[in-house]
Coordinates of C-alpha atoms and ligand atoms in Angstrom, one line a residue:
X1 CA 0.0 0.0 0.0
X2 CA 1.4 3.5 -0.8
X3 CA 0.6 5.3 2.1
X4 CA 1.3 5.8 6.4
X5 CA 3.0 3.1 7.8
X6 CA 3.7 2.3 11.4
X7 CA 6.1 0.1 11.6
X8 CA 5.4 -2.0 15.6
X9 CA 9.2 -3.1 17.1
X10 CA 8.0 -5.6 18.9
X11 CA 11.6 -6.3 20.2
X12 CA 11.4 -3.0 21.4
X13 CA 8.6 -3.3 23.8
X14 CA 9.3 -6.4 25.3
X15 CA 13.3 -4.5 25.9
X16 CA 10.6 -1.6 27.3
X17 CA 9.0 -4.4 29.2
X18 CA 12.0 -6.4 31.0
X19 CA 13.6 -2.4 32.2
X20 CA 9.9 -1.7 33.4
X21 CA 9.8 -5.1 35.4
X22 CA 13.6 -4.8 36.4
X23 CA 12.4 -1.2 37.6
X24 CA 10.0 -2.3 39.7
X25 CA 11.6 -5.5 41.3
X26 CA 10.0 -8.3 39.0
X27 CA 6.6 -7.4 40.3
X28 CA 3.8 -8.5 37.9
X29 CA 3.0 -6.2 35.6
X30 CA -0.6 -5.1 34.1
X31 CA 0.4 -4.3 30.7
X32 CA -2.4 -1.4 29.6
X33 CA -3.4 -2.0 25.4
X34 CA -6.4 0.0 25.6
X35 CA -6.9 2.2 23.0
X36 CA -5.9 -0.5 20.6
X37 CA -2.5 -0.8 22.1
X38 CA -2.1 3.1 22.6
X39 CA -2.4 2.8 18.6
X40 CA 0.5 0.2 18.3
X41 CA -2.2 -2.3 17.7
X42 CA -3.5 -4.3 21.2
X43 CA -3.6 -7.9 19.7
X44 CA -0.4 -7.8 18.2
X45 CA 1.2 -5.8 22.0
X46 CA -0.7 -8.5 24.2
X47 CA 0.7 -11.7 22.4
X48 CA 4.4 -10.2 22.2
X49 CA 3.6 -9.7 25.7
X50 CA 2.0 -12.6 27.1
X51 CA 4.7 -14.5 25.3
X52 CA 7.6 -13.1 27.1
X53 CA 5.5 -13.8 30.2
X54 CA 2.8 -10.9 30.8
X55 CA -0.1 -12.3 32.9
X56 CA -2.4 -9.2 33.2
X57 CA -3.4 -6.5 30.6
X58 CA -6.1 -4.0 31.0
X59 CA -8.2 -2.5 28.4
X60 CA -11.1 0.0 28.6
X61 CA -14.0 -1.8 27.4
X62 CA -15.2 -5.0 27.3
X63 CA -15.1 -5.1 23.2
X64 CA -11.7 -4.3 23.5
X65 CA -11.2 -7.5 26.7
X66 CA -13.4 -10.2 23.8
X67 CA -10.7 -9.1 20.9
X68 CA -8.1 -9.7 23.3
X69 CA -9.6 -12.7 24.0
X70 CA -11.1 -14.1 20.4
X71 CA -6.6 -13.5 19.5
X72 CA -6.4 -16.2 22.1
X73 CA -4.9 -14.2 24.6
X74 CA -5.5 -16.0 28.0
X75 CA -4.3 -14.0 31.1
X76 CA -6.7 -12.0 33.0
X77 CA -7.9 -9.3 31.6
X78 CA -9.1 -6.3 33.5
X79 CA -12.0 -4.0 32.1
X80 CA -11.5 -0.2 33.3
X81 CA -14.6 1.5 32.1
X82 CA -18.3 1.0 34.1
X83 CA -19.5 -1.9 34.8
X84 CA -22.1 -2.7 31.9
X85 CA -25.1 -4.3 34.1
X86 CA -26.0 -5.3 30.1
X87 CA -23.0 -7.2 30.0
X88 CA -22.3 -9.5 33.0
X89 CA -23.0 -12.5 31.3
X90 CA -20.5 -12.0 28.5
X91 CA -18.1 -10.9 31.2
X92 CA -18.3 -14.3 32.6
X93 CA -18.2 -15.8 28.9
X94 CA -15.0 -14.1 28.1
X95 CA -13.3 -14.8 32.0
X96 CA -13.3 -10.7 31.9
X97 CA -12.5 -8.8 35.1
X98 CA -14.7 -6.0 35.9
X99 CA -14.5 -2.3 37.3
X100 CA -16.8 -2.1 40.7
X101 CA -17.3 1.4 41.1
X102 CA -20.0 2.0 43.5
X103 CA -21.7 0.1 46.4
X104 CA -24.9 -0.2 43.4
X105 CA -22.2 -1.8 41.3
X106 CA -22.0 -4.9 43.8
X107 CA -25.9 -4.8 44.9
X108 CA -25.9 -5.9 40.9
X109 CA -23.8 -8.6 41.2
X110 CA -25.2 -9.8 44.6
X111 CA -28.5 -10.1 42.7
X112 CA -27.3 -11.7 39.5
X113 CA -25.6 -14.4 42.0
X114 CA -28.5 -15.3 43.4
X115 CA -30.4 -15.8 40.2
X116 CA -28.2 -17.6 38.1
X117 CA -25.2 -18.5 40.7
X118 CA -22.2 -16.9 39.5
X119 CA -20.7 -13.5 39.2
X120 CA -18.1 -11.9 36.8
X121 CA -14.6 -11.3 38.4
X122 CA -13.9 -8.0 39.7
X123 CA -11.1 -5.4 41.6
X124 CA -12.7 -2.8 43.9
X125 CA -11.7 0.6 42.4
X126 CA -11.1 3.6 44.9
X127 CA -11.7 7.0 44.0
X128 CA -8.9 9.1 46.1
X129 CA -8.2 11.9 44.0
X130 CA -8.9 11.5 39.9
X131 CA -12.5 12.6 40.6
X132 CA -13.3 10.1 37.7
X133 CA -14.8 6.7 38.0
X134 CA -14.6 5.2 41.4
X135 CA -16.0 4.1 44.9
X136 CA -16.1 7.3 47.3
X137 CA -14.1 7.3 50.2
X138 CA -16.9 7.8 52.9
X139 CA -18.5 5.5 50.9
X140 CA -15.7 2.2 51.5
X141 CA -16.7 1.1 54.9
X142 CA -20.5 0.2 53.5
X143 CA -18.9 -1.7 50.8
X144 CA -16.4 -3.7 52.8
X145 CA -19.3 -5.0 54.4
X146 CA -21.3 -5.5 51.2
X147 CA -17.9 -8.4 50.6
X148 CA -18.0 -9.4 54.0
X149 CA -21.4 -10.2 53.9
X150 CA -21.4 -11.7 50.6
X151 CA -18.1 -13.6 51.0
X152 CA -18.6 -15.9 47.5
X153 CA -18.6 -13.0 45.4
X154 CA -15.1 -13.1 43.5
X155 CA -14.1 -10.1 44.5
X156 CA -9.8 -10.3 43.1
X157 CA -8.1 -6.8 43.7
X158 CA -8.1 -3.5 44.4
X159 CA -7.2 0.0 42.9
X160 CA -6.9 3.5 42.9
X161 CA -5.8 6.1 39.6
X162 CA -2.9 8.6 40.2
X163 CA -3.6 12.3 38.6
X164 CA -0.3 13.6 39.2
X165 CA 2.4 11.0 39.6
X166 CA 3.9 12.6 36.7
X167 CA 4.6 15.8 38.2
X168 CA 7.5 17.5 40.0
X169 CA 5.4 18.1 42.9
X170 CA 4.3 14.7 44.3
X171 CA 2.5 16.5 47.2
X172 CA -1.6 15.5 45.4
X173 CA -0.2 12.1 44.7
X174 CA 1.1 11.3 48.5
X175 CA -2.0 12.7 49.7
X176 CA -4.2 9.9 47.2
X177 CA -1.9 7.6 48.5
X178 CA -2.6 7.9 51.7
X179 CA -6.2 7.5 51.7
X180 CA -5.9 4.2 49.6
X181 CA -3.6 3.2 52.2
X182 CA -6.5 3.8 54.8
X183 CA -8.9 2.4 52.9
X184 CA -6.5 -0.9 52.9
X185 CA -6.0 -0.7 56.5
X186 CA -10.0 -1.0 56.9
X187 CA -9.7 -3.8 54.5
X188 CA -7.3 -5.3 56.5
X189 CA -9.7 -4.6 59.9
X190 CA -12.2 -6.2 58.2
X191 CA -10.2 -9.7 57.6
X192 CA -10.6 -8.7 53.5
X193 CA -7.5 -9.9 51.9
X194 CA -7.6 -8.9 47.9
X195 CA -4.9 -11.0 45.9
X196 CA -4.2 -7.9 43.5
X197 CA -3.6 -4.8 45.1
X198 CA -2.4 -1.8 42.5
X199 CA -2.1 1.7 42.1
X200 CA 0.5 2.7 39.5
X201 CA 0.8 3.8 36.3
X202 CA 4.3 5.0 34.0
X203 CA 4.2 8.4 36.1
X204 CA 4.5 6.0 39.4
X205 CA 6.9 3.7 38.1
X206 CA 9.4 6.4 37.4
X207 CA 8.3 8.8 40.8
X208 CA 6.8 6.9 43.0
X209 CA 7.4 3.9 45.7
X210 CA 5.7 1.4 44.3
X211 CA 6.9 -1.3 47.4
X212 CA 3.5 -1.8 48.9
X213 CA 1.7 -2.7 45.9
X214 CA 1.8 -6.4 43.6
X215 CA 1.1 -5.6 40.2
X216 CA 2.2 -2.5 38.8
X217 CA -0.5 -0.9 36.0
X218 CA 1.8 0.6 32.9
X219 CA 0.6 1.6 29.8
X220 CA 3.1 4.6 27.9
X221 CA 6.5 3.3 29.1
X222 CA 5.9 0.1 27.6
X223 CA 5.6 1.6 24.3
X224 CA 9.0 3.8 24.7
X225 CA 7.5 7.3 25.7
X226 CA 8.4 9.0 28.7
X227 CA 4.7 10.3 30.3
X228 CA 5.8 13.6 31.0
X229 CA 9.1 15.9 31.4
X230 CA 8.8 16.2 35.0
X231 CA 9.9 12.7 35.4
X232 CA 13.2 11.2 35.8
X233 CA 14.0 9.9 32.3
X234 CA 16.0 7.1 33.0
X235 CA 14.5 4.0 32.0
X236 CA 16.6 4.1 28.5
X237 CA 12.6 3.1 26.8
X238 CA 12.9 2.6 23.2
X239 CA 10.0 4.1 20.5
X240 CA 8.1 1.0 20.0
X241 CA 6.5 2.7 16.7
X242 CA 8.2 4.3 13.9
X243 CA 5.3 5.7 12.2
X244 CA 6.2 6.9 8.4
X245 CA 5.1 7.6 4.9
X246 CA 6.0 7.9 1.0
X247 CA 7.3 10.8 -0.9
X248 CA 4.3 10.7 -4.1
X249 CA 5.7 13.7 -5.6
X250 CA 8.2 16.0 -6.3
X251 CA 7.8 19.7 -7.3
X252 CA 10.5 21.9 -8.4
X253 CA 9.4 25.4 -7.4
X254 CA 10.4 29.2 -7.9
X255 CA 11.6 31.5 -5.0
X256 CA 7.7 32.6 -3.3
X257 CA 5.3 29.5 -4.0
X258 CA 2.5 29.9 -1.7
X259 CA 2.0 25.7 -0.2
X260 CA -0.8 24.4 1.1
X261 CA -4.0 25.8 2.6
X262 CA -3.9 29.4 3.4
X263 CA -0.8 29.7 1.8
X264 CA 1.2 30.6 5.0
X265 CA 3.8 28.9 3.7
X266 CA 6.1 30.5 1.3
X267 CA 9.8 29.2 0.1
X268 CA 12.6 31.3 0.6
X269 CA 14.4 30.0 -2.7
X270 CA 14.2 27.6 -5.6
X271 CA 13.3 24.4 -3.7
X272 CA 12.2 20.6 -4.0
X273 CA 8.8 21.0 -2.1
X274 CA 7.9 16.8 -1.6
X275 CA 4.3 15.6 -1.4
X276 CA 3.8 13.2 1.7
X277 CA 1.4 10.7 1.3
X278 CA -0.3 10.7 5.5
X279 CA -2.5 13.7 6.8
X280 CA -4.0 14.4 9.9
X281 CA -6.8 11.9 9.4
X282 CA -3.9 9.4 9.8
X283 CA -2.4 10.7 12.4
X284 CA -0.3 13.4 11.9
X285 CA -1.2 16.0 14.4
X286 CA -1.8 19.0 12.6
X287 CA -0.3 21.6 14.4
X288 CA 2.9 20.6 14.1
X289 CA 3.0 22.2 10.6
X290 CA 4.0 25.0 12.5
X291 CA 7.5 24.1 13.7
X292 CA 7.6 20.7 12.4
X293 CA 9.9 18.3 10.6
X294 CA 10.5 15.1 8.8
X295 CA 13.8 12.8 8.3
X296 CA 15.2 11.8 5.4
X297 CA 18.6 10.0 4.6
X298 CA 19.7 11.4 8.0
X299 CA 18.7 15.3 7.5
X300 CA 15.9 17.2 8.7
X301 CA 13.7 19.0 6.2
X302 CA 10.5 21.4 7.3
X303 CA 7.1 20.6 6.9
X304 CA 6.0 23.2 4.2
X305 CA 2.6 24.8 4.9
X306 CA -0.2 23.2 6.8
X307 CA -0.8 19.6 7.3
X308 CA -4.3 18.8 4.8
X309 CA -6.7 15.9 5.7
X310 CA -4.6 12.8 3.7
X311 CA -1.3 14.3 2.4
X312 CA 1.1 17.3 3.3
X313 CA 4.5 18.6 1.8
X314 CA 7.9 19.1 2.7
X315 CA 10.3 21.8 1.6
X316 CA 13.8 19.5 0.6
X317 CA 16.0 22.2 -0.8
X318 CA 18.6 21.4 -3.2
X319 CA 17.9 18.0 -2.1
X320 CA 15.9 15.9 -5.1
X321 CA 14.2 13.6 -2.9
X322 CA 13.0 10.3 -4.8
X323 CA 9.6 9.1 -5.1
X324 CA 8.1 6.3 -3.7
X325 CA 10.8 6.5 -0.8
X326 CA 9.5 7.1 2.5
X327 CA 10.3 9.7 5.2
X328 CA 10.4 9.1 9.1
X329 CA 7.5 11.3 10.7
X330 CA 7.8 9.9 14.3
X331 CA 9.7 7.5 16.0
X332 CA 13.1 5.7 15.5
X333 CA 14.3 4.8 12.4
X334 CA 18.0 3.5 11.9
X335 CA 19.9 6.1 13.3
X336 CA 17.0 8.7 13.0
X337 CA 14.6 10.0 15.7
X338 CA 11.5 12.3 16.1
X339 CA 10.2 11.7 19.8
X340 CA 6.9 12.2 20.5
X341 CA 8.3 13.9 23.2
X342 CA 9.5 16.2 21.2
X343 CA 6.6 16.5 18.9
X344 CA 4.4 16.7 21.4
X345 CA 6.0 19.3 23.8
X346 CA 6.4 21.6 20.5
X347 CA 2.5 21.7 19.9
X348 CA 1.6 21.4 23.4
X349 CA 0.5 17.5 23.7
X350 CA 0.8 14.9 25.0
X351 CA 2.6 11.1 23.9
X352 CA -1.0 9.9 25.1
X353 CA -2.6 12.3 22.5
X354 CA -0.3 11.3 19.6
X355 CA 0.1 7.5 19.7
X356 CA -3.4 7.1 20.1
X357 CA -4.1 9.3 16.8
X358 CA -2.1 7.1 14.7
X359 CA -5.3 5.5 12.7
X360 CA -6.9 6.5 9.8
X361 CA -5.3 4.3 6.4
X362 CA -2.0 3.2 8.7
X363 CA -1.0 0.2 8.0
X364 CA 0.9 -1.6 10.8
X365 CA 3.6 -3.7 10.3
X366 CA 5.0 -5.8 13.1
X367 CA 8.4 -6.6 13.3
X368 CA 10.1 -9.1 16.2
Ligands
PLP1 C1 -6.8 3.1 35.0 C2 -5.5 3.2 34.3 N1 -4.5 2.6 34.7 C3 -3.3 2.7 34.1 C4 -3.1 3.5 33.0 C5 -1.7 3.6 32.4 O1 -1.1 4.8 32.5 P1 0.3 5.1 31.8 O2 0.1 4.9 30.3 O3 0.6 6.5 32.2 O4 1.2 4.1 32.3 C6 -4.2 4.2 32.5 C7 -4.0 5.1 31.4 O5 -4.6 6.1 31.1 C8 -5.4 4.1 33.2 O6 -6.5 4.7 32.7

């Protein structure tokens, strides 16, 4: 296909995978492919991963837990978004591992029990600071006791989201801490023991004591991108995606050709302007037209003019780039390399943001 390409190093993430697990002292790790695999493709992520000995992966919904599964991936799976009440029965289908939220969320489950005598699997997940999905804290004693009482629901782990362990200041993220660490002590009181207890994610990893916790949630490191500049960067992560795309066209062009919409782009001399087959529909964010670049044999060379929907162009100079040769728009490519860091702190993004763009007519291509 002539067109985007995002070339998956699988060797790559499973190197990503054994520093994250060295990091964090061989704990288990919860390998996060939601979002189709951050956009590296989850099927393709969770078998490289399960092979080389990944036991838990969590995805967001439970589509996204059944593909996982229909690949033939059999580790636990654990499903982040609300629990579907629709869906409990192709929870239990699939062996999928559900997100109790609320003290409703297990009233459900007590009643589904008793009419058909079984209950998905499930983690308890505590809301200490995200403001997002969660069971309150005042509201943790009452559902203690909902387990207590109702001892045969498979009740497997509990969790809590960080929403700044990527930060400088760690202050928010001690203070979340700390109430999950109360809510475990009640636990404890209680005589609950929960066989997965977890509360990290990359930002953690890299910040954060992760001692008092056995399985450690990671999505972004695994894929080679550090979450944030604030953290200490020194996991030596490779870019698990190289993401590029063909050169369709060459143009020779005079000193002061207006390219691309608006025409806010003007050349300074003579130049080889280069059509790009991959637009923002693909992928490529769009504002980096602004300061952005490509590589080619070794050399960066400006994005000319704004990025359009399916194709953009790129100023080469006196160089007379050749057609049907591709040019690296992001990632690591021999001895080239566009971060997403980099792109992303240049148009005010995020990795998150731009990995799980990369869609459209990419074609990925995995390589071991
Ligand atoms: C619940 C949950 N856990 C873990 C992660 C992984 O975070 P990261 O990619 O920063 O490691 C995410 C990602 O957003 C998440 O939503």
């Amino acid at each position: 296909m002539r067109g985007p390409k995002a070339t998956i190093h699988l060797d790559r993430l499973i190197a990503n995978y054994n520093r994250v697990k060295t990091r964090v002292n061989h704990k288990p790790i919860m390998a996060v492919v939601k979002a189709n695999g951050y956009g590296h493709g989850a099927v393709g992520c969770a078998q490289a991963l399960e092979s080389h000995g990944c036991q838990f992966f969590g995805v967001f919904t439970l589509e996204e837990g059944i593909e996982l599964r229909d690949a033939g991936i059999t580790s636990d799976i654990l499903v982040f978004s609300r629990m579907d009440t629709e869906k409990l029965n192709s929870a239990i289908q699939n062996n999928l591992t559900l997100n109790v939220a609320n003290s409703h969320d297990v009233d459900v489950l007590v009643q589904y029990y008793k009419s058909i005598g079984q209950s998905p699997k499930f983690h308890l997940k505590v809301e200490t600071g995200m403001t997002r999905l969660g069971i309150d804290m005042d509201a943790m004693d009452h559902v203690l006791h909902q387990l207590v009482d109702h001892p045969h629901l498979p009740c497997e782990g509990i969790y809590s989201h960080y929403a700044t362990a990527d930060e400088g200041d760690l202050t928010y993220a001690l203070a979340q801490e700390a109430k999950f660490k109360s809510i475990l002590a009640l636990a404890a009181q209680k005589g609950i023991k929960f066989n997965h207890v977890h509360f990290s994610n990359s930002g953690a990893v890299l910040n954060m004591d992760q001692s008092e916790y056995n399985l450690i949630r990671v999505g972004m490191l695994l894929y080679g991108a550090y979450p944030s500049d604030e953290v200490p960067q020194d996991l030596n992560i490779q870019p698990v995606m190289t993401f590029t795309a063909p050169i369709v066209n060459v143009r020779h062009v005079p000193q002061n050709t207006a390219v691309s919409y608006g025409g806010v782009y003007h050349t300074k001399s003579d130049t080889n302007i280069g059509v790009i087959q991959c637009g923002f529909s693909d992928g490529l964010p769009r504002p980096w037209y602004v300061d952005g670049y490509v590589s080619y044999g070794g050399i960066n060379y400006p994005i000319a003019g704004r990025i359009c929907m399916d194709q953009f162009m790129v100023d080469f100079g006196d160089t007379e780039p050749i057609e049907g040769e591709d040019v690296l728009l992001m990632g690591k490519w021999e001895e080239d390399e566009i971060t997403m860091e980099t792109i992303a702190k240049s148009i005010d993004s995020t990795p998150y943001v731009l990995s799980t763009a990369i869609g459209g007519r990419t074609e990925r291509i995995y390589q071991d």
